[in-house]
XYZ file of C-alpha atoms in Angstrom:
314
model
C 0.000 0.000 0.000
C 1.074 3.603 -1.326
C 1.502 5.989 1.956
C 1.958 9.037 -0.510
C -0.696 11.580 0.209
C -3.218 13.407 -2.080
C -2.481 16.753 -3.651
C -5.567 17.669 -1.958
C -6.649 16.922 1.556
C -9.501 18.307 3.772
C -8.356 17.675 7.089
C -8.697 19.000 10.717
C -6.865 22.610 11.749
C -5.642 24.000 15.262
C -9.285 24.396 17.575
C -10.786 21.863 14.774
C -11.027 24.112 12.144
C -11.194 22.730 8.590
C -8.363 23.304 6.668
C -7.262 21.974 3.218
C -3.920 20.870 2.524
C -2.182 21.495 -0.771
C 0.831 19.162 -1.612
C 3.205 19.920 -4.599
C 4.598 17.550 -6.717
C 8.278 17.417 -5.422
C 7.469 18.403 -1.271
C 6.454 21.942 -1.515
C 2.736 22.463 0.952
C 0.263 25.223 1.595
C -2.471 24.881 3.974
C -5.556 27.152 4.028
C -8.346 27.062 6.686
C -11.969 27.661 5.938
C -11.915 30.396 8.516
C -11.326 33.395 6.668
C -10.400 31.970 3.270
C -6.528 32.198 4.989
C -3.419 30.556 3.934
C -1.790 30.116 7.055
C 1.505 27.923 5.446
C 3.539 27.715 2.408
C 6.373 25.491 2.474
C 9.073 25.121 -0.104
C 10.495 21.620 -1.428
C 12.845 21.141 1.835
C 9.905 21.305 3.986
C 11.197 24.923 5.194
C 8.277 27.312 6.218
C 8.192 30.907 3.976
C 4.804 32.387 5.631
C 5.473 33.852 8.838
C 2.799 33.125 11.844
C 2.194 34.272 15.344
C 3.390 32.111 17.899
C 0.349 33.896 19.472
C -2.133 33.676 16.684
C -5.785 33.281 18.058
C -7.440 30.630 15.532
C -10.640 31.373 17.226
C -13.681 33.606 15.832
C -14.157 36.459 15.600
C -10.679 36.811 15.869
C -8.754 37.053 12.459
C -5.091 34.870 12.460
C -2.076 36.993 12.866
C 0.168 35.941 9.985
C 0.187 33.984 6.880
C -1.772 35.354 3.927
C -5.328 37.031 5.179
C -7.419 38.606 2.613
C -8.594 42.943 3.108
C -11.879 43.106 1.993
C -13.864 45.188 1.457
C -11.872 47.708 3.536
C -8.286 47.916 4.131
C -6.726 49.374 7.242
C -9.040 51.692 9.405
C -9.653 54.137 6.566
C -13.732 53.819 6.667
C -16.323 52.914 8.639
C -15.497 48.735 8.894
C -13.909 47.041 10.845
C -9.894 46.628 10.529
C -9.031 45.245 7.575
C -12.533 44.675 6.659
C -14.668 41.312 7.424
C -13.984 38.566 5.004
C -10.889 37.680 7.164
C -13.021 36.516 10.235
C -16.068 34.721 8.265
C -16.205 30.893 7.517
C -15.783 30.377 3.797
C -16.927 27.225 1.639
C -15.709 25.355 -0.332
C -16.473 26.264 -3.896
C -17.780 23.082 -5.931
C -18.786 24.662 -9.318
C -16.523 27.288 -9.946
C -15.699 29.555 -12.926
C -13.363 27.769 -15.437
C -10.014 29.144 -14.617
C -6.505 27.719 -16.611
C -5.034 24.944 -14.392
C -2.379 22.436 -15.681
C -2.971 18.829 -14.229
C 0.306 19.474 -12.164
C -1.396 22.210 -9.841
C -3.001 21.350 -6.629
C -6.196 24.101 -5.881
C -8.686 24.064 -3.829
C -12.027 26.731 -4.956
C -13.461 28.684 -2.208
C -16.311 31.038 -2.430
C -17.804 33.523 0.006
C -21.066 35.023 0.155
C -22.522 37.766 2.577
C -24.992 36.661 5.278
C -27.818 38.895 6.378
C -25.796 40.127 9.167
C -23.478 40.710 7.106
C -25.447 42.750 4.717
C -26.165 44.778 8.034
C -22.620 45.694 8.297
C -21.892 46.565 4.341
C -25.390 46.641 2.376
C -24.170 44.975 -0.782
C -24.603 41.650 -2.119
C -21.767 39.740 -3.888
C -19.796 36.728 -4.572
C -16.733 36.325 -3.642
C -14.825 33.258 -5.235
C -11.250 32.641 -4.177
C -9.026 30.115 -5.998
C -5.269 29.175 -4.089
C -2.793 26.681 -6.278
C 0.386 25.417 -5.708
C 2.204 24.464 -8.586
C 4.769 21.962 -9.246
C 7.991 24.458 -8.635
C 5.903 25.040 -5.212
C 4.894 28.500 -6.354
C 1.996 29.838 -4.901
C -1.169 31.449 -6.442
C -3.914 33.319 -5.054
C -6.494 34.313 -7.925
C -9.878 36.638 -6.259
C -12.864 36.984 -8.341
C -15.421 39.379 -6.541
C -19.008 39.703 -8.805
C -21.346 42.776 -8.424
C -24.654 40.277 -7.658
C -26.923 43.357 -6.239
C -28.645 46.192 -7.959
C -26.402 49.118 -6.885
C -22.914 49.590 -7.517
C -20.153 49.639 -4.874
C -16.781 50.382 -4.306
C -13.898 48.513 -2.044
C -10.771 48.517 -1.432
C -8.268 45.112 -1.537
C -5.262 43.832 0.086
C -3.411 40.200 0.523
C -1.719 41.259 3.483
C 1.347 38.656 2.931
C 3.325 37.666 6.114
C 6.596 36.853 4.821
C 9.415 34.921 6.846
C 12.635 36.345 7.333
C 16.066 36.085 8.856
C 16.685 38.464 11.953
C 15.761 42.421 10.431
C 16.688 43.683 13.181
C 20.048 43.504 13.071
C 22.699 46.454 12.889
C 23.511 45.110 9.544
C 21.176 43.051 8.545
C 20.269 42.834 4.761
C 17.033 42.194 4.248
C 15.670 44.363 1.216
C 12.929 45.372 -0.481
C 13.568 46.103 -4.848
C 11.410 47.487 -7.115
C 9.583 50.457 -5.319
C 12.316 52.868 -5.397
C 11.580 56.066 -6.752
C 7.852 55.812 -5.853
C 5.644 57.754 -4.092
C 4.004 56.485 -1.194
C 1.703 57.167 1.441
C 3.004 56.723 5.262
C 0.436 55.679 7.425
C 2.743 56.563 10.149
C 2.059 60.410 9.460
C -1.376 60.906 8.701
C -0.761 59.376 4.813
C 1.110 61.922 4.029
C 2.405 61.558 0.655
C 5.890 61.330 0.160
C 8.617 60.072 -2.908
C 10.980 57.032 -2.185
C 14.588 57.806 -2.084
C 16.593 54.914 -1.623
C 17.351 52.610 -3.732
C 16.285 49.586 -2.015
C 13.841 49.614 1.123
C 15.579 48.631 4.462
C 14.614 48.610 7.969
C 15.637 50.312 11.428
C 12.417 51.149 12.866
C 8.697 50.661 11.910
C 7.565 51.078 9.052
C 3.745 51.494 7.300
C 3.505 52.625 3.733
C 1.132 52.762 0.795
C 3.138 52.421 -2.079
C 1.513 53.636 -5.627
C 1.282 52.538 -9.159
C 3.817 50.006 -8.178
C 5.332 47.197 -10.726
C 3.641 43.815 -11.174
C 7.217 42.384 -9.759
C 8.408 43.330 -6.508
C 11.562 41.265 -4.675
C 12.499 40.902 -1.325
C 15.929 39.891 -0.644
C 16.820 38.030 2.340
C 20.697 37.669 1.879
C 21.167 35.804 5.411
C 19.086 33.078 4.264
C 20.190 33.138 0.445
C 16.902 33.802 -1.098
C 14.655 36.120 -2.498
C 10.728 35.978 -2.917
C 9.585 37.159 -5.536
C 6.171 38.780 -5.620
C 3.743 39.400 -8.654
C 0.626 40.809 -9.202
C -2.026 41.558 -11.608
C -4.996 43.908 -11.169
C -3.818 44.993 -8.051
C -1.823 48.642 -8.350
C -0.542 49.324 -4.986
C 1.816 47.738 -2.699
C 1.945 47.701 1.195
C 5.269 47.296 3.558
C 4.713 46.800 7.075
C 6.897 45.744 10.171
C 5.328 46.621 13.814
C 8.681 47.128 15.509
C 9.648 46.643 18.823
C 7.366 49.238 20.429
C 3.906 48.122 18.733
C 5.161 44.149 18.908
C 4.747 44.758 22.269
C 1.376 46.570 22.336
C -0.508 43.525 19.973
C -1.966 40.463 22.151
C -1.547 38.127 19.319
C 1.989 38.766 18.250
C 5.126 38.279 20.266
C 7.543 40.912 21.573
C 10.362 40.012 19.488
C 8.586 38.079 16.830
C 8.599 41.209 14.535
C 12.609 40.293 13.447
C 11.435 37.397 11.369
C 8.460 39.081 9.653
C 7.600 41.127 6.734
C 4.825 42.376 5.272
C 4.344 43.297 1.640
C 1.296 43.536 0.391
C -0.418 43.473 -2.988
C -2.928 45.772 -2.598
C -5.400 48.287 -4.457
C -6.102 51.305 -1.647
C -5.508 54.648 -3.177
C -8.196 54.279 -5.714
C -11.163 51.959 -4.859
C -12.536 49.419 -7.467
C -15.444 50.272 -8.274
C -18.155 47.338 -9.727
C -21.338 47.833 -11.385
C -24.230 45.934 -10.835
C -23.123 42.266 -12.946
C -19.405 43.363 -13.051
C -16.562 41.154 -11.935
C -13.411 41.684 -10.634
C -10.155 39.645 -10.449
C -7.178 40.301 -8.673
C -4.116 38.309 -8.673
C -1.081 37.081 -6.158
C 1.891 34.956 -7.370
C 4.425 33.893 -5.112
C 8.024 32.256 -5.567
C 10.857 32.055 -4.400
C 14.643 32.027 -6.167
C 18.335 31.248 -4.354
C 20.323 35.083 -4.458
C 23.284 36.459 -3.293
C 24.979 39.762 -3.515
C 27.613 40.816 -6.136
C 28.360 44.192 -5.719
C 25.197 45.309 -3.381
C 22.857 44.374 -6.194
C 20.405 41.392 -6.851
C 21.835 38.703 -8.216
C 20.703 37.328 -10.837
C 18.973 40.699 -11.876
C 16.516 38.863 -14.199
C 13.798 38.325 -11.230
C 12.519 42.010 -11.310
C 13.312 42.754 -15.423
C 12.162 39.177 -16.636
């Protein structure tokens, strides 16, 4: 008897919460728990975890899981009048068993998961909609989120998006540490730290010394982060989704959050896909698809750049 495991499995989570696990073809995983549509794991081909989670996470409702990959919607941040982040993150989703045909090779593990408003819901945010998540791992072990959100009421409405992406890193806060963020330099970006005032990146790669909460703008479809400690660098793409998110707490707000460990914001990143500045806007019928790709390459240094180049300007 085989004791390999299905590409797919619907299995039992932390406080017996469904989850489905996604298993590549040569080792790579992702998990993703009904509770809030969230990837909470992605694991490369070596079994070595890339999401970062709270050692403190609450995987209880109403509370939304600190870490991993949860989804903003329909608000992000505290910029209207929802809830943090918006609601979809602390609602039970289902599994989706007649989705939209989307292009899958036969060598991608997906699961389909759709969310729909209840009526309390509807008492929150007075719009009804569909919204149909799809998350694949492929063979490499890169990960895909794909969002569809449909219009299904009679009035149009407007949202903004985010997949707030935990990322794990080595130590960031070290004196001379070289973790790195390429491709937003140049840009202008919004600091949530002052009021969103608007500012123009200067550096030429993003590093860190103290916390840090920007809205970046118009940004590339390919973003890297560069964790030369570890000898990798993930690399982020996007489609429909114009803006791009960096957040790290530091040590004074680590300490302030109940789910999130004192020092636990060295090893974590945040970079977000995102579309904040300007809200989507859907008309009644309309559909709307935003897209997250995530991979991750071996880099090094050669003379303070990434190497090989060819992540960001392939």
């Amino acid at each position: 008897m085989s004791d390999e495991k299905p590409p797919v499995e619907i299995c039992k989570g932390v406080n017996d919460l469904d989850k489905v696990v996604l298993r590549g073809l040569r080792g790579s995983s992702a998990e993703v728990y009904l509770y809030g549509g969230h990837v909470t794991s992605w694991k490369n081909n070596h079994d070595e975890e890339l999401l970062f989670l709270s050692s403190k996470a609450i995987f209880k409702p109403p509370k939304a899981i600190r870490g991993g990959i949860p989804i903003c919607f329909p608000q992000f941040g505290s910029h209207g009048n929802l809830e943090q982040h918006g609601f979809v993150r602390n609602r039970f989703w289902s599994i989706d068993r007649s989705p939209p045909p989307l292009t899958v090779s036969c060598n991608k593990a997906f699961v389909d998961l759709i969310f729909k408003p209840s009526e309390e819901d509807l008492k929150i945010w007075p719009y009804s909609y569909e919204f149909r998540l799809r998350i694949t791992i492929g063979p490499g072990g890169d990960l895909m989120l794909t969002s569809r959100i449909k219009n299904t009421d009679g009035r149009p409405f407007s949202f903004t998006f985010a997949y707030r992406t935990y990322f794990s890193i080595s130590d960031i806060s070290k004196i001379f540490s070289e973790v790195r963020i390429e491709g937003l330099e140049t840009l202008d970006y919004l600091d949530n730290l002052k009021s969103r005032e608007r500012f123009t990146e200067q550096c030429d790669a993003i590093t860190f010394e103290s916390e840090v909460d920007r809205i970046y703008l118009e940004t590339p479809t390919k973003i890297a982060i560069l964790d030369h400690e570890k000898k990798q660098t993930f690399v982020l793409r996007k489609d429909g989704l114009p803006d791009a998110v960096v957040w790290n707490p530091w040590e004074k707000k680590a300490k302030s959050m109940m789910d999130f460990g004192d020092d636990e914001y060295k090893h974590m990143l945040c970079v977000e896909a995102a579309a904040i500045e300007k809200a989507i806007t859907l008309k009644p019928g309309e559909e709307w698809k935003g897209r997250l790709y995530l991979s991750v390459v071996p880099s090094c240094y050669r003379s303070g750049q990434l190497a090989p180049l060819r992540v960001l300007q392939g």
